[in-house]
Tab-separated table of C-alpha atoms in Angstrom:
chain	number	residue	atom	x	y	z
A	1	THR	CA	117.054	125.653	121.472
A	2	GLN	CA	117.811	125.247	125.138
A	3	LEU	CA	121.342	124.153	125.993
A	4	LEU	CA	123.087	123.201	129.208
A	5	GLU	CA	126.822	123.695	129.457
A	6	GLN	CA	128.792	121.860	132.098
A	7	SER	CA	132.181	122.858	133.383
A	8	PRO	CA	134.761	121.664	133.809
A	9	GLN	CA	134.581	118.816	131.308
A	10	PHE	CA	137.209	116.898	133.234
A	11	LEU	CA	138.511	117.162	136.790
A	12	SER	CA	141.129	115.072	138.534
A	13	ILE	CA	141.880	115.849	142.177
A	14	GLN	CA	143.283	114.228	145.300
A	15	GLU	CA	141.187	112.578	147.945
A	16	GLY	CA	140.116	115.054	150.612
A	17	GLU	CA	139.927	118.105	148.360
A	18	ASN	CA	136.784	120.085	147.685
A	19	LEU	CA	135.375	120.724	144.221
A	20	THR	CA	132.536	122.433	142.423
A	21	VAL	CA	130.950	121.477	139.120
A	22	TYR	CA	128.801	123.934	137.198
A	23	CYS	CA	125.823	123.627	134.906
A	24	ASN	CA	124.884	126.810	133.052
A	25	SER	CA	122.325	127.954	130.532
A	26	SER	CA	120.861	131.136	129.125
A	27	SER	CA	117.423	129.544	129.393
A	28	VAL	CA	115.114	129.092	132.346
A	29	PHE	CA	114.319	125.568	133.476
A	30	SER	CA	111.394	124.344	135.536
A	31	SER	CA	113.647	121.857	137.315
A	32	LEU	CA	117.228	120.707	137.317
A	33	GLN	CA	118.483	117.228	138.018
A	34	TRP	CA	121.912	115.812	138.708
A	35	TYR	CA	122.862	112.272	137.797
A	36	ARG	CA	125.992	110.267	138.462
A	37	GLN	CA	127.184	107.573	136.086
A	38	GLU	CA	129.857	104.970	136.711
A	39	PRO	CA	131.665	103.335	133.769
A	40	GLY	CA	129.501	100.810	131.941
A	41	GLU	CA	126.416	101.567	134.030
A	42	GLY	CA	123.346	103.715	133.630
A	43	PRO	CA	123.091	107.192	135.176
A	44	VAL	CA	121.612	107.314	138.659
A	45	LEU	CA	119.514	110.242	139.801
A	46	LEU	CA	121.114	112.093	142.714
A	47	VAL	CA	118.811	115.040	143.249
A	48	THR	CA	116.099	117.232	141.715
A	49	VAL	CA	115.838	120.949	142.456
A	50	VAL	CA	112.786	122.916	141.400
A	51	THR	CA	112.796	126.274	143.219
A	52	GLY	CA	115.112	129.171	142.390
A	53	GLY	CA	117.752	129.462	145.103
A	54	GLU	CA	117.032	125.988	146.413
A	55	VAL	CA	119.866	124.165	148.161
A	56	LYS	CA	119.842	120.431	148.782
A	57	LYS	CA	122.414	118.383	150.629
A	58	LEU	CA	123.171	114.722	150.161
A	59	LYS	CA	125.890	113.792	152.678
A	60	ARG	CA	129.026	115.512	151.325
A	61	LEU	CA	127.294	116.730	148.169
A	62	THR	CA	125.578	120.129	148.050
A	63	PHE	CA	123.379	121.062	145.107
A	64	GLN	CA	122.184	124.583	144.369
A	65	PHE	CA	119.700	125.890	141.836
A	66	GLY	CA	120.328	129.454	140.726
A	67	ASP	CA	117.893	132.178	141.746
A	68	ALA	CA	116.860	132.673	138.116
A	69	ARG	CA	116.639	128.909	137.501
A	70	LYS	CA	119.193	129.128	134.695
A	71	ASP	CA	122.116	127.450	136.385
A	72	SER	CA	123.084	124.958	139.036
A	73	SER	CA	126.153	123.814	140.912
A	74	LEU	CA	127.297	120.661	142.618
A	75	HIS	CA	129.821	121.024	145.424
A	76	ILE	CA	131.593	118.019	146.904
A	77	THR	CA	133.340	118.363	150.240
A	78	ALA	CA	136.287	116.136	151.117
A	79	ALA	CA	136.063	114.116	147.914
A	80	GLN	CA	136.580	110.376	148.134
A	81	PRO	CA	137.590	107.834	145.464
A	82	GLY	CA	134.022	106.528	145.533
A	83	ASP	CA	132.878	109.890	144.139
A	84	THR	CA	134.643	109.108	140.872
A	85	GLY	CA	132.283	109.109	137.907
A	86	LEU	CA	130.569	111.132	135.216
A	87	TYR	CA	128.275	113.810	136.624
A	88	LEU	CA	125.439	114.861	134.344
A	89	CYS	CA	123.004	117.703	134.792
A	90	ALA	CA	119.634	117.677	133.059
A	91	GLY	CA	117.079	120.462	132.902
A	92	GLY	CA	113.350	120.302	132.490
A	93	PRO	CA	112.248	122.783	129.810
A	94	THR	CA	109.538	125.213	130.816
A	95	ASP	CA	107.449	124.247	127.776
A	96	SER	CA	107.508	120.511	128.379
A	97	ASN	CA	107.113	118.182	131.336
A	98	TYR	CA	108.241	115.212	129.300
A	99	GLN	CA	111.706	116.082	128.050
A	100	LEU	CA	115.079	116.712	129.601
A	101	ILE	CA	117.883	118.806	128.189
A	102	TRP	CA	121.169	117.125	129.014
A	103	GLY	CA	124.576	118.590	129.691
A	104	ALA	CA	127.632	116.843	128.238
A	105	GLY	CA	128.875	115.840	131.679
A	106	THR	CA	131.848	116.365	133.966
A	107	LYS	CA	134.215	113.436	134.295
A	108	LEU	CA	135.507	113.414	137.860
A	109	ILE	CA	138.434	111.333	139.071
A	110	ILE	CA	139.360	111.283	142.741
A	111	LYS	CA	142.829	109.908	143.331
A	112	PRO	CA	143.567	108.137	146.619
B	1	ASP	CA	118.469	98.673	141.154
B	2	SER	CA	116.398	101.242	139.237
B	3	GLY	CA	113.641	98.791	138.322
B	4	VAL	CA	114.313	99.264	134.602
B	5	THR	CA	115.516	96.143	132.828
B	6	GLN	CA	117.320	95.891	129.520
B	7	THR	CA	118.288	92.891	127.453
B	8	PRO	CA	120.681	91.784	126.232
B	9	LYS	CA	123.520	93.241	128.284
B	10	HIS	CA	126.053	92.672	125.534
B	11	LEU	CA	125.594	92.251	121.803
B	12	ILE	CA	128.275	91.616	119.203
B	13	THR	CA	127.326	91.629	115.560
B	14	ALA	CA	128.645	92.398	112.101
B	15	THR	CA	128.209	95.388	109.835
B	16	GLY	CA	125.020	95.320	107.817
B	17	GLN	CA	123.130	93.272	110.377
B	18	ARG	CA	119.981	94.133	112.314
B	19	VAL	CA	119.507	93.881	116.075
B	20	THR	CA	116.718	94.486	118.570
B	21	LEU	CA	117.237	95.871	122.046
B	22	ARG	CA	114.551	95.398	124.652
B	23	CYS	CA	113.530	97.488	127.652
B	24	SER	CA	110.996	97.031	130.429
B	25	PRO	CA	110.200	100.216	132.367
B	26	ARG	CA	109.658	100.568	136.096
B	27	SER	CA	106.269	99.443	137.279
B	28	GLY	CA	103.828	102.329	136.814
B	29	ASP	CA	106.015	104.362	134.457
B	30	LEU	CA	104.378	105.248	131.161
B	31	SER	CA	107.280	106.971	129.396
B	32	VAL	CA	110.264	105.225	127.885
B	33	TYR	CA	113.318	106.989	126.519
B	34	TRP	CA	116.182	105.617	124.442
B	35	TYR	CA	119.670	107.080	124.564
B	36	GLN	CA	122.948	106.344	122.822
B	37	GLN	CA	126.272	106.898	124.539
B	38	SER	CA	129.494	106.480	122.616
B	39	LEU	CA	132.825	106.013	124.358
B	40	ASP	CA	133.556	108.883	126.750
B	41	GLN	CA	130.619	110.882	125.407
B	42	GLY	CA	127.490	112.288	126.968
B	43	LEU	CA	124.015	110.950	126.422
B	44	GLN	CA	122.422	111.420	123.015
B	45	PHE	CA	118.638	111.333	123.151
B	46	LEU	CA	117.149	109.125	120.456
B	47	ILE	CA	113.413	108.810	120.978
B	48	GLN	CA	110.637	108.876	123.583
B	49	TYR	CA	107.388	106.948	123.847
B	50	TYR	CA	104.521	107.681	126.186
B	51	ASN	CA	101.840	105.074	126.761
B	52	GLY	CA	102.432	103.481	123.383
B	53	GLU	CA	102.674	106.649	121.326
B	54	GLU	CA	105.802	108.324	119.992
B	55	ARG	CA	106.169	111.643	121.807
B	56	ALA	CA	109.536	113.047	120.808
B	57	LYS	CA	112.423	112.328	118.482
B	58	GLY	CA	115.997	113.315	118.978
B	59	ASN	CA	119.047	112.464	116.922
B	60	ILE	CA	117.758	109.117	115.752
B	61	LEU	CA	118.985	107.788	112.426
B	62	GLU	CA	116.511	106.569	109.810
B	63	ARG	CA	118.099	103.117	110.147
B	64	PHE	CA	116.875	103.035	113.743
B	65	SER	CA	113.292	102.611	114.870
B	66	ALA	CA	111.482	101.934	118.109
B	67	GLN	CA	108.102	101.043	119.443
B	68	GLN	CA	106.326	100.708	122.761
B	69	PHE	CA	103.927	97.818	123.221
B	70	PRO	CA	100.616	97.674	125.134
B	71	ASP	CA	102.385	96.162	128.141
B	72	LEU	CA	104.659	99.272	128.014
B	73	HIS	CA	107.873	97.455	127.231
B	74	SER	CA	109.829	98.967	124.376
B	75	GLU	CA	112.127	97.758	121.651
B	76	LEU	CA	114.790	99.654	119.734
B	77	ASN	CA	115.577	98.234	116.311
B	78	LEU	CA	118.909	99.034	114.700
B	79	SER	CA	119.409	97.985	111.088
B	80	SER	CA	122.140	98.139	108.435
B	81	LEU	CA	124.584	98.447	111.286
B	82	GLU	CA	127.805	100.372	110.835
B	83	LEU	CA	130.994	100.391	112.881
B	84	GLY	CA	130.040	103.800	114.251
B	85	ASP	CA	126.891	102.385	115.809
B	86	SER	CA	129.005	100.654	118.440
B	87	ALA	CA	127.963	102.248	121.721
B	88	LEU	CA	126.088	101.822	124.959
B	89	TYR	CA	122.337	102.063	124.493
B	90	PHE	CA	120.326	103.053	127.529
B	91	CYS	CA	116.652	102.909	128.186
B	92	ALA	CA	115.118	105.144	130.826
B	93	SER	CA	111.613	105.404	132.150
B	94	SER	CA	109.606	108.012	133.965
B	95	VAL	CA	106.093	108.484	135.202
B	96	GLY	CA	105.642	110.932	132.328
B	97	GLY	CA	102.308	112.213	133.449
B	98	GLY	CA	103.196	115.885	133.296
B	99	GLY	CA	103.088	118.372	136.126
B	100	LEU	CA	106.057	116.676	137.764
B	101	PRO	CA	109.817	117.030	137.464
B	102	ASN	CA	110.655	114.527	134.754
B	103	GLU	CA	112.883	112.254	136.796
B	104	GLN	CA	114.231	109.469	134.646
B	105	PHE	CA	115.387	106.074	135.858
B	106	PHE	CA	117.910	104.261	133.735
B	107	GLY	CA	118.439	100.640	132.939
B	108	PRO	CA	121.882	99.012	132.997
B	109	GLY	CA	122.319	99.470	129.250
B	110	THR	CA	123.114	97.265	126.285
B	111	ARG	CA	126.657	97.399	124.984
B	112	LEU	CA	126.570	96.973	121.215
B	113	THR	CA	129.746	96.113	119.360
B	114	VAL	CA	129.662	96.127	115.568
B	115	LEU	CA	132.592	94.353	113.938
């Protein structure tokens, strides 16, 4: 069974600080997605990475897919209160194009 | 706006009752997924349909069932409701055609409260 572990589970930092959230597995994934969810709303897709070593930037957010396609990280520079939310990673199994394996999420709070 | 619609937005009912949640996927998407999210928890995958056929089951209770209709909308039926069924229920859709990263687009959810 493929699993994705996210760390930390919870992170509370001050506005302006940098942070990194991790998504790790012992299994290889064909793709890795990051979603952000605000309270009471559905998750919103932020980015998809598909190539080992791939780096994608979305304004102050930098996403990296590990060389072996087993892990990923999300780095936020100069965090803002608007970044507050639950960050979920989801991996596409190599034996299925239809399913996603979900991490449990990192709850991020950015204090003004 | 993801293009996925869910109704109703809120639902309050009593234990033992039955409810139906409805989802319309994005235009062109053939796959529909149902998820349950309890308070401060991650997403629990319930079931997936692709073009009207059940494709995968997750942690779905026997009291729960779903179907996808010819027009591709889907319904999730929850019966003999218990207090622990109170949660947010999300529907997501994807193209689902294979050969692509399975990017899922979520609806706004239905908040179910069982009293």
